XYZ file of C-alpha atoms in Angstrom:
421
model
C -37.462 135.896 63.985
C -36.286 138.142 66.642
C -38.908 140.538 68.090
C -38.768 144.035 70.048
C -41.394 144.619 72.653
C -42.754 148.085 71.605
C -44.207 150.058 74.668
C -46.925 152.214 73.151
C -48.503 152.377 69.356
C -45.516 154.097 67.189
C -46.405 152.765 63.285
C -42.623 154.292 62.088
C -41.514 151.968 64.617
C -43.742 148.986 63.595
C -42.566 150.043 59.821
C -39.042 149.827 61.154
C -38.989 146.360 62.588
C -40.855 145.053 59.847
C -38.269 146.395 57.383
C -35.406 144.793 59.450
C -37.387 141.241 60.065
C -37.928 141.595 63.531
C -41.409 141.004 64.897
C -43.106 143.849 66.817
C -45.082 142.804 69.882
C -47.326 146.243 70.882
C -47.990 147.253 74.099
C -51.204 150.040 74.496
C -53.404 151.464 77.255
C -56.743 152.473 77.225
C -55.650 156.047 75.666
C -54.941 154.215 72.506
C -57.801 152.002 72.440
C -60.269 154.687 73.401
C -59.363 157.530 70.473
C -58.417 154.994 68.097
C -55.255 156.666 66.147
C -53.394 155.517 65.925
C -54.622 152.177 65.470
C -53.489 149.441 68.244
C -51.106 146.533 66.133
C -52.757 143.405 65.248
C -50.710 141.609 67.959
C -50.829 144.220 70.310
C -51.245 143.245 74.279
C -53.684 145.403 75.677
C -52.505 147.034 79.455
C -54.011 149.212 81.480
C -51.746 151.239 82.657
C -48.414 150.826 80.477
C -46.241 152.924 82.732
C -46.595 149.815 85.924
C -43.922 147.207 84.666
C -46.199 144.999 87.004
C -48.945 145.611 84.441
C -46.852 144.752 81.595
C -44.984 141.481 82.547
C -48.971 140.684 83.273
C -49.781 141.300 80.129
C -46.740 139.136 78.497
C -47.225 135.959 80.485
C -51.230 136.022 79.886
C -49.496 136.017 76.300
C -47.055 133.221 77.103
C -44.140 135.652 77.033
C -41.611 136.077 78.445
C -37.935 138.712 78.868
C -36.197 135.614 77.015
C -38.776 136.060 73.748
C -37.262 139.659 73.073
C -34.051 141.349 71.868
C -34.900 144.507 72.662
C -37.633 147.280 74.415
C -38.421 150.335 72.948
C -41.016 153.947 73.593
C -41.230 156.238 71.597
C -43.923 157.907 74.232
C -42.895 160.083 76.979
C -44.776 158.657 79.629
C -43.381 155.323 78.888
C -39.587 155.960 78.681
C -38.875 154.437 82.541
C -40.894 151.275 82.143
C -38.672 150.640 79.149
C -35.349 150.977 81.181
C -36.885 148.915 83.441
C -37.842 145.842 81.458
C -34.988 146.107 79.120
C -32.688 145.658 82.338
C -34.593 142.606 83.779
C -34.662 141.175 80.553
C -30.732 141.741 79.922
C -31.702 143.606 76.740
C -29.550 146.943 75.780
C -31.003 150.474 76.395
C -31.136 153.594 78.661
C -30.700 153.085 82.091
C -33.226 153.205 84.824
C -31.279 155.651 86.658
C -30.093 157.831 83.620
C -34.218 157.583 82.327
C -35.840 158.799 85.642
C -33.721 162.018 84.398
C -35.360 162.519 80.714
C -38.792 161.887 82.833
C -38.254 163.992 85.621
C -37.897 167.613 85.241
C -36.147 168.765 88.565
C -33.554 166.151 88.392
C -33.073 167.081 85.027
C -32.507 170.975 85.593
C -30.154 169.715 88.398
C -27.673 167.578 86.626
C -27.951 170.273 84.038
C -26.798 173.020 86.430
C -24.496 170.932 88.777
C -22.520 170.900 84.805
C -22.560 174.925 84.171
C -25.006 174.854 81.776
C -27.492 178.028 81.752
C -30.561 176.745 82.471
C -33.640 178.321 84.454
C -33.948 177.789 88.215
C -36.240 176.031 89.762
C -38.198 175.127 92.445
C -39.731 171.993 93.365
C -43.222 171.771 94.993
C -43.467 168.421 95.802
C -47.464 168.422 96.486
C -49.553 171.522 95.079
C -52.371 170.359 97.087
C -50.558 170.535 100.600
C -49.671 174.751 99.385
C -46.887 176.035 97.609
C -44.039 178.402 98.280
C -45.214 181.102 96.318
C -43.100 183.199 93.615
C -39.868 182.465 95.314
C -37.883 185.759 94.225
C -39.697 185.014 90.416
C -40.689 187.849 88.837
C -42.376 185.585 86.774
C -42.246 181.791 86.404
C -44.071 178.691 84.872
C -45.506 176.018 86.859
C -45.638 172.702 85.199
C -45.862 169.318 86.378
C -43.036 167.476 87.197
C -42.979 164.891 84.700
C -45.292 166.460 82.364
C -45.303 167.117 78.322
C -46.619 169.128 75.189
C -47.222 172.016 77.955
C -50.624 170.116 79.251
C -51.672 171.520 82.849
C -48.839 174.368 82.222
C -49.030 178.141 82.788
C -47.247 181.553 83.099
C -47.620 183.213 86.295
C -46.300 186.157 88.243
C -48.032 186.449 91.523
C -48.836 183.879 94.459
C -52.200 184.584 93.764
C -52.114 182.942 90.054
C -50.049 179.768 91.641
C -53.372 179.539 93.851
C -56.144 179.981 91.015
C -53.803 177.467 88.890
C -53.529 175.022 92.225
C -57.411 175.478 91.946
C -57.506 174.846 88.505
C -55.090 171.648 88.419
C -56.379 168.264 88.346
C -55.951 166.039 91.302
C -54.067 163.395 89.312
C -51.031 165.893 89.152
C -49.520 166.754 92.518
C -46.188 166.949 91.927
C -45.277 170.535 90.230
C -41.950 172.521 88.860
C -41.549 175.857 89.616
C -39.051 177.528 87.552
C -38.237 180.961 86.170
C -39.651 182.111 83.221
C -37.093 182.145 80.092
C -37.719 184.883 77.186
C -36.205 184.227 73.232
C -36.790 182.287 70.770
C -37.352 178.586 71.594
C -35.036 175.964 69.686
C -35.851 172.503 69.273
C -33.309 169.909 68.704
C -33.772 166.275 67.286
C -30.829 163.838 67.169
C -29.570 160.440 67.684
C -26.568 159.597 70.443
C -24.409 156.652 70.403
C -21.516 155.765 73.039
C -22.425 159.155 74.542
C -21.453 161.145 70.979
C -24.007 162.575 69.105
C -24.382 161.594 65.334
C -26.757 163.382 64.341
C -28.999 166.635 64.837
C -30.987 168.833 63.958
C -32.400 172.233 64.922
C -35.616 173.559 64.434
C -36.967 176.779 65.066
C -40.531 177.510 66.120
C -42.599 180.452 64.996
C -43.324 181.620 68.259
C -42.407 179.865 71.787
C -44.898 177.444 72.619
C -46.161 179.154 75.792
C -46.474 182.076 74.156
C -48.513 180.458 71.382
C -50.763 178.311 74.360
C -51.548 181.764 75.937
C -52.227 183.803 72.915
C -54.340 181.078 71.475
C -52.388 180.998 68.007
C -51.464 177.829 66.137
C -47.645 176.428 66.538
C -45.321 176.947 63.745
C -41.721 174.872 63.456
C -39.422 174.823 60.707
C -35.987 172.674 60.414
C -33.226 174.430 59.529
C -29.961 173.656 57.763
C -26.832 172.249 59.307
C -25.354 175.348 58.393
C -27.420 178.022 59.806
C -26.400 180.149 62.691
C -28.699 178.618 65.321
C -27.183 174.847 64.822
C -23.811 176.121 65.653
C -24.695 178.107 69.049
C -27.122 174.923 70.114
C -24.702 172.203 69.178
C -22.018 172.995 72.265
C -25.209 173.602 74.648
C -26.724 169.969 73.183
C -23.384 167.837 73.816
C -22.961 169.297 76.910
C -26.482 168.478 78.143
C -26.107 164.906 76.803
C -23.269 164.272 78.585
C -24.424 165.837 81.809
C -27.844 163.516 81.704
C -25.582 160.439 80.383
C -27.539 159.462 77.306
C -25.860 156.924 75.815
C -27.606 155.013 73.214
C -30.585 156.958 72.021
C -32.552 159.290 70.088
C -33.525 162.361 71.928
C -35.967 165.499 71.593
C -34.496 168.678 73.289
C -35.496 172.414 73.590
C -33.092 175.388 74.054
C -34.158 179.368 74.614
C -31.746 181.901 72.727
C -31.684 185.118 73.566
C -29.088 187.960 72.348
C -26.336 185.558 71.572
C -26.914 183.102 74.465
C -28.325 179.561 74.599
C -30.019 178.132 77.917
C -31.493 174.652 78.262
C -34.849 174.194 78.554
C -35.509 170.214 78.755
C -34.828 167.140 77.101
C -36.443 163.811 76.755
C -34.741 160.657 75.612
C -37.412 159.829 72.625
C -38.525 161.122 69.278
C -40.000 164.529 68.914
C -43.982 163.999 68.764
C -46.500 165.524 66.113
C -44.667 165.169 63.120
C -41.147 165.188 63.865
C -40.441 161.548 62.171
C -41.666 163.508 58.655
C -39.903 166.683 59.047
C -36.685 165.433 60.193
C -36.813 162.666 57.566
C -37.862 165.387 54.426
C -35.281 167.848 55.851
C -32.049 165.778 56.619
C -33.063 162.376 55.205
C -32.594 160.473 58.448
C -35.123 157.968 60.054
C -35.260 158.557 63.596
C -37.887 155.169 64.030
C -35.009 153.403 62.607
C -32.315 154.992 64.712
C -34.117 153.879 67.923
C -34.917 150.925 66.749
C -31.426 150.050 65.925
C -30.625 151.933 69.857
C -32.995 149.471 71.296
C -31.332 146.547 69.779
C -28.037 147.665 70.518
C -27.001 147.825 66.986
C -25.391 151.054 65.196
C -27.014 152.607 62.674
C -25.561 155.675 60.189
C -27.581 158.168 59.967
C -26.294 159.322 56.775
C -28.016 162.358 56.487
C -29.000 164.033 52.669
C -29.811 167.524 53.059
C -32.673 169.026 51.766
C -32.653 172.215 50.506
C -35.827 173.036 50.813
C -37.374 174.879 53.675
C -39.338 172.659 55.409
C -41.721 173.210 58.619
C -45.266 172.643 59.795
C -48.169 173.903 61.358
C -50.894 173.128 63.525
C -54.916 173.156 62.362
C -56.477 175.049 65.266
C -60.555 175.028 66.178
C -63.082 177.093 67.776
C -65.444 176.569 70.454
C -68.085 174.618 69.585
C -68.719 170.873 68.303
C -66.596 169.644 64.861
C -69.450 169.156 62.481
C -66.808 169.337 59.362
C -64.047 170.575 58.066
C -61.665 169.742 54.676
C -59.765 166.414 54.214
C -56.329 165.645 54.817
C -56.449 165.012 50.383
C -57.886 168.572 50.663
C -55.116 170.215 51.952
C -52.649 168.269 50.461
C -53.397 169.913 47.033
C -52.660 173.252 48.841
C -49.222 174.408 47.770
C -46.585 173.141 49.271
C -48.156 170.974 51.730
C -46.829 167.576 51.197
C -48.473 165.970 54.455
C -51.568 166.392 55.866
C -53.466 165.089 59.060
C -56.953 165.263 61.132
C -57.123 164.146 64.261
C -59.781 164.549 65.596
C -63.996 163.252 64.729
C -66.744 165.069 63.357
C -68.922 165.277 66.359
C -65.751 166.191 68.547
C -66.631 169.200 71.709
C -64.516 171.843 72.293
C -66.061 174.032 75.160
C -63.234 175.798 75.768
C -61.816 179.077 73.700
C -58.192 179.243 72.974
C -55.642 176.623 73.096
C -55.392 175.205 76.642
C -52.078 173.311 75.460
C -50.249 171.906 72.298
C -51.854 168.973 72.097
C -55.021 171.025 71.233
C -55.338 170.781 67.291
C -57.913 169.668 64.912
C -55.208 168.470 62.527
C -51.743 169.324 61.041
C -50.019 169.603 57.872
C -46.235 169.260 56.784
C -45.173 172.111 54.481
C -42.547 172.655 52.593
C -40.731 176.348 50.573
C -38.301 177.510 48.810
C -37.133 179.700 51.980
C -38.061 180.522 55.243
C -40.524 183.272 53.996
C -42.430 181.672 51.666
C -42.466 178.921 54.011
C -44.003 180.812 56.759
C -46.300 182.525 53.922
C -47.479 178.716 53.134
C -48.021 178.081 56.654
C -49.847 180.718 57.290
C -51.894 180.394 54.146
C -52.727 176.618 54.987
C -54.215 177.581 57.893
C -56.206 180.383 57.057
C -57.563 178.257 54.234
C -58.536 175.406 56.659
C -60.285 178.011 59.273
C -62.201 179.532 56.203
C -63.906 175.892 55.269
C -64.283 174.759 59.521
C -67.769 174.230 60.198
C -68.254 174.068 64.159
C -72.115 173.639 65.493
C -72.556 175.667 68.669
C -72.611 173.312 71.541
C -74.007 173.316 75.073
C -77.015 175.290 73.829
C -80.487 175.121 73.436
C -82.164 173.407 70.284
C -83.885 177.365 69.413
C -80.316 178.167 68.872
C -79.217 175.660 66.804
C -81.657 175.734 64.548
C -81.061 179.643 63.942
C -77.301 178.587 63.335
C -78.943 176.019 61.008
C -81.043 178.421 59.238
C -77.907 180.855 58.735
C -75.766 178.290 57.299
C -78.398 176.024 55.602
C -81.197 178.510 54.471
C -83.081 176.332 52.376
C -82.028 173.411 54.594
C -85.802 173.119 56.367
């Protein structure tokens, strides 16, 4: 049996090979074995640090394996996209170039190749070490500094004066150095999932989300996204944007996860990464257009073609992100629970009873309790569904006050639990 070396814990991708015959071997870090979800494979090989290729060919001879045991590499995570190109080219296996990956991984190259090709995209500047001092605003009225190689807007903000680089250089932890300074867009943000093969895209699909996600980090509301039909206005002003970004970044054999800003008629590029969309993109893209993306890169990673085929839904079909309050989890409803809600047709929680949240608002988009995949019979009611999910969810979210002192917790006890003591 042939087997792909899987860089990260992916379970559409571990479906995928198992449904083609071809053994996964997992690769995880410590992330994945320290929060559990999801769960490591069987035969997974433990690493500590996934992104070192050093680290990983470790890991494989400890296992008595070697480049010659595998027909293929594949990540669906961001972080470990290069290692992938890496391996796959000492092992003689097809997939993404080194050189073309460093591009989907790093932002300022990115925006570079993106500009040298006339594409309107935001300017940037790089700062190579926030640490050592920045350049300020640099003729920004306002901007967003983000990490270089960063994702799901973690260690991200808005600013518009030196003195907010300097409280978020303050603010930034020391494992980031490395920061993108680049002009702020405004519009609606656009995401786009597809699949490229020989350079030609075969398949995509646009999304729209509620609200941009910065906007959404900084207000402290949940994200909303919904996939829209082939048809619809916004895939036919992001397709010409999308094909010339691939083909500026020469992606070749790939699935990919890209987000666009529109604004009165014109499309900029925001970023792209050469991967599947995160959260729940595999569902959504699969209820919506009927095309598996685990499969598609997969089949990319192996070399072999795959037709997408899509089937359109339809539907409307979107999701929405559980949000929390400050405090500690103590409960909240089931993922069965909300899937009896209308129109929810997935449902997840990630995160533990006994979880801490110190923090108020939503310091990035990874912060969620849970999320659910909805589904309308248009974009309104969609958006009505969403909405109502989540207010449904907040009404039934029990968080304990935390980082106070037992006097208080046993008044919060009292006033939820009267007869409790």
């Amino acid at each position: 049996m042939r087997a792909a070396l899987l860089l990260g814990v992916d379970p559409y991708v571990v479906a995928a090979c198992e449904r083609r015959e071809v053994r996964p071997v997992v690769v995880y870090g410590a992330t994945a074995r320290d929060q559990g979800f999801p769960q490591p494979h069987p035969d997974g090989l433990f690493v500590e640090d996934p992104t070192d290729p050093g680290q990983v060919l470790a890991a494989l001879a400890r296992a008595g394996l070697t480049g010659d045991d595998f027909a293929a590499v594949q990540a669906t995570d961001e972080r470990y996209v290069i290692t992938a190109a890496v391996l796959a080219r000492l092992f003689g296996l097809p997939g993404t170039a080194p050189e073309t990956a460093v591009r989907f991984r790093d932002k300022w190259l990115q925006k570079q190749a993106v500009r040298r090709a006339g594409i309107p995209t935001a300017r940037t500047v790089l700062i190579e070490d926030l640490r050592a001092g920045h350049p300020g605003m640099s003729g920004f009225d306002r901007a967003v500094i983000k990490p270089v190689a960063g994702g799901a807007t973690k260690f991200t903000a808005v600013v518009d004066s030196d003195e907010q680089i300097d409280a978020f250089a303050r603010r930034a932890p020391d494992i980031k150095r490395t920061f993108l300074l680049e002009e702020f867009v405004p519009g609606e943000e656009w995401t786009i999932d597809g699949i490229v093969r020989d350079g030609e895209p075969v398949f995509l699909g646009v999304g729209r989300y509620g609200e941009p996600c910065l906007s959404a980090v900084e207000s402290g509301s949940a994200l909303r996204l919904e996939k829209l039909d082939p048809q619809s206005p916004e895939h036919a002003l992001a397709e010409p944007v999308v094909r010339a970004a691939l083909a500026a970044l020469e992606l070749r054999d790939s699935v990919f996860h890209m987000e666009l800003f529109h604004r009165d008629g014109e499309v900029t590029f925001g970023e792209c990464a050469a991967r599947r969309g995160g959260v729940v993109t595999q569902l959504e893209v699969a209820r919506k257009y009927g095309v598996d993306l685990a499969d598609a890169a997969l089949c990319c990673a192996l070399g072999e073609s795959a037709d997408p085929s899509p089937k359109i839904s339809p539907d409307a079909v979107g999701s929405t992100f559980l949000l929390g309050r400050p405090g500690i989890l103590f409960d909240c409803p089931s993922a069965a629970q909300l899937r009896e809600l209308p129109g929810v047709e997935y449902a997840h929680i990630e995160l533990p009873r006994g979880h801490i949240k110190l923090d108020d608002g939503v310091a990035n988009t990874f912060e969620r309790i849970g999320v659910v995949l909805v589904t309308a019979a248009d974009s309104a009611a969609l958006a009505e569904r969403c909405a109502g999910a989540r207010a449904w969810f907040d009404e039934r979210l029990v968080m304990a006050p935390a980082g106070t002192t037992v006097s208080a917790l046993r008044e919060w006890e009292r006033g939820r639990w009267p007869a409790a003591r």
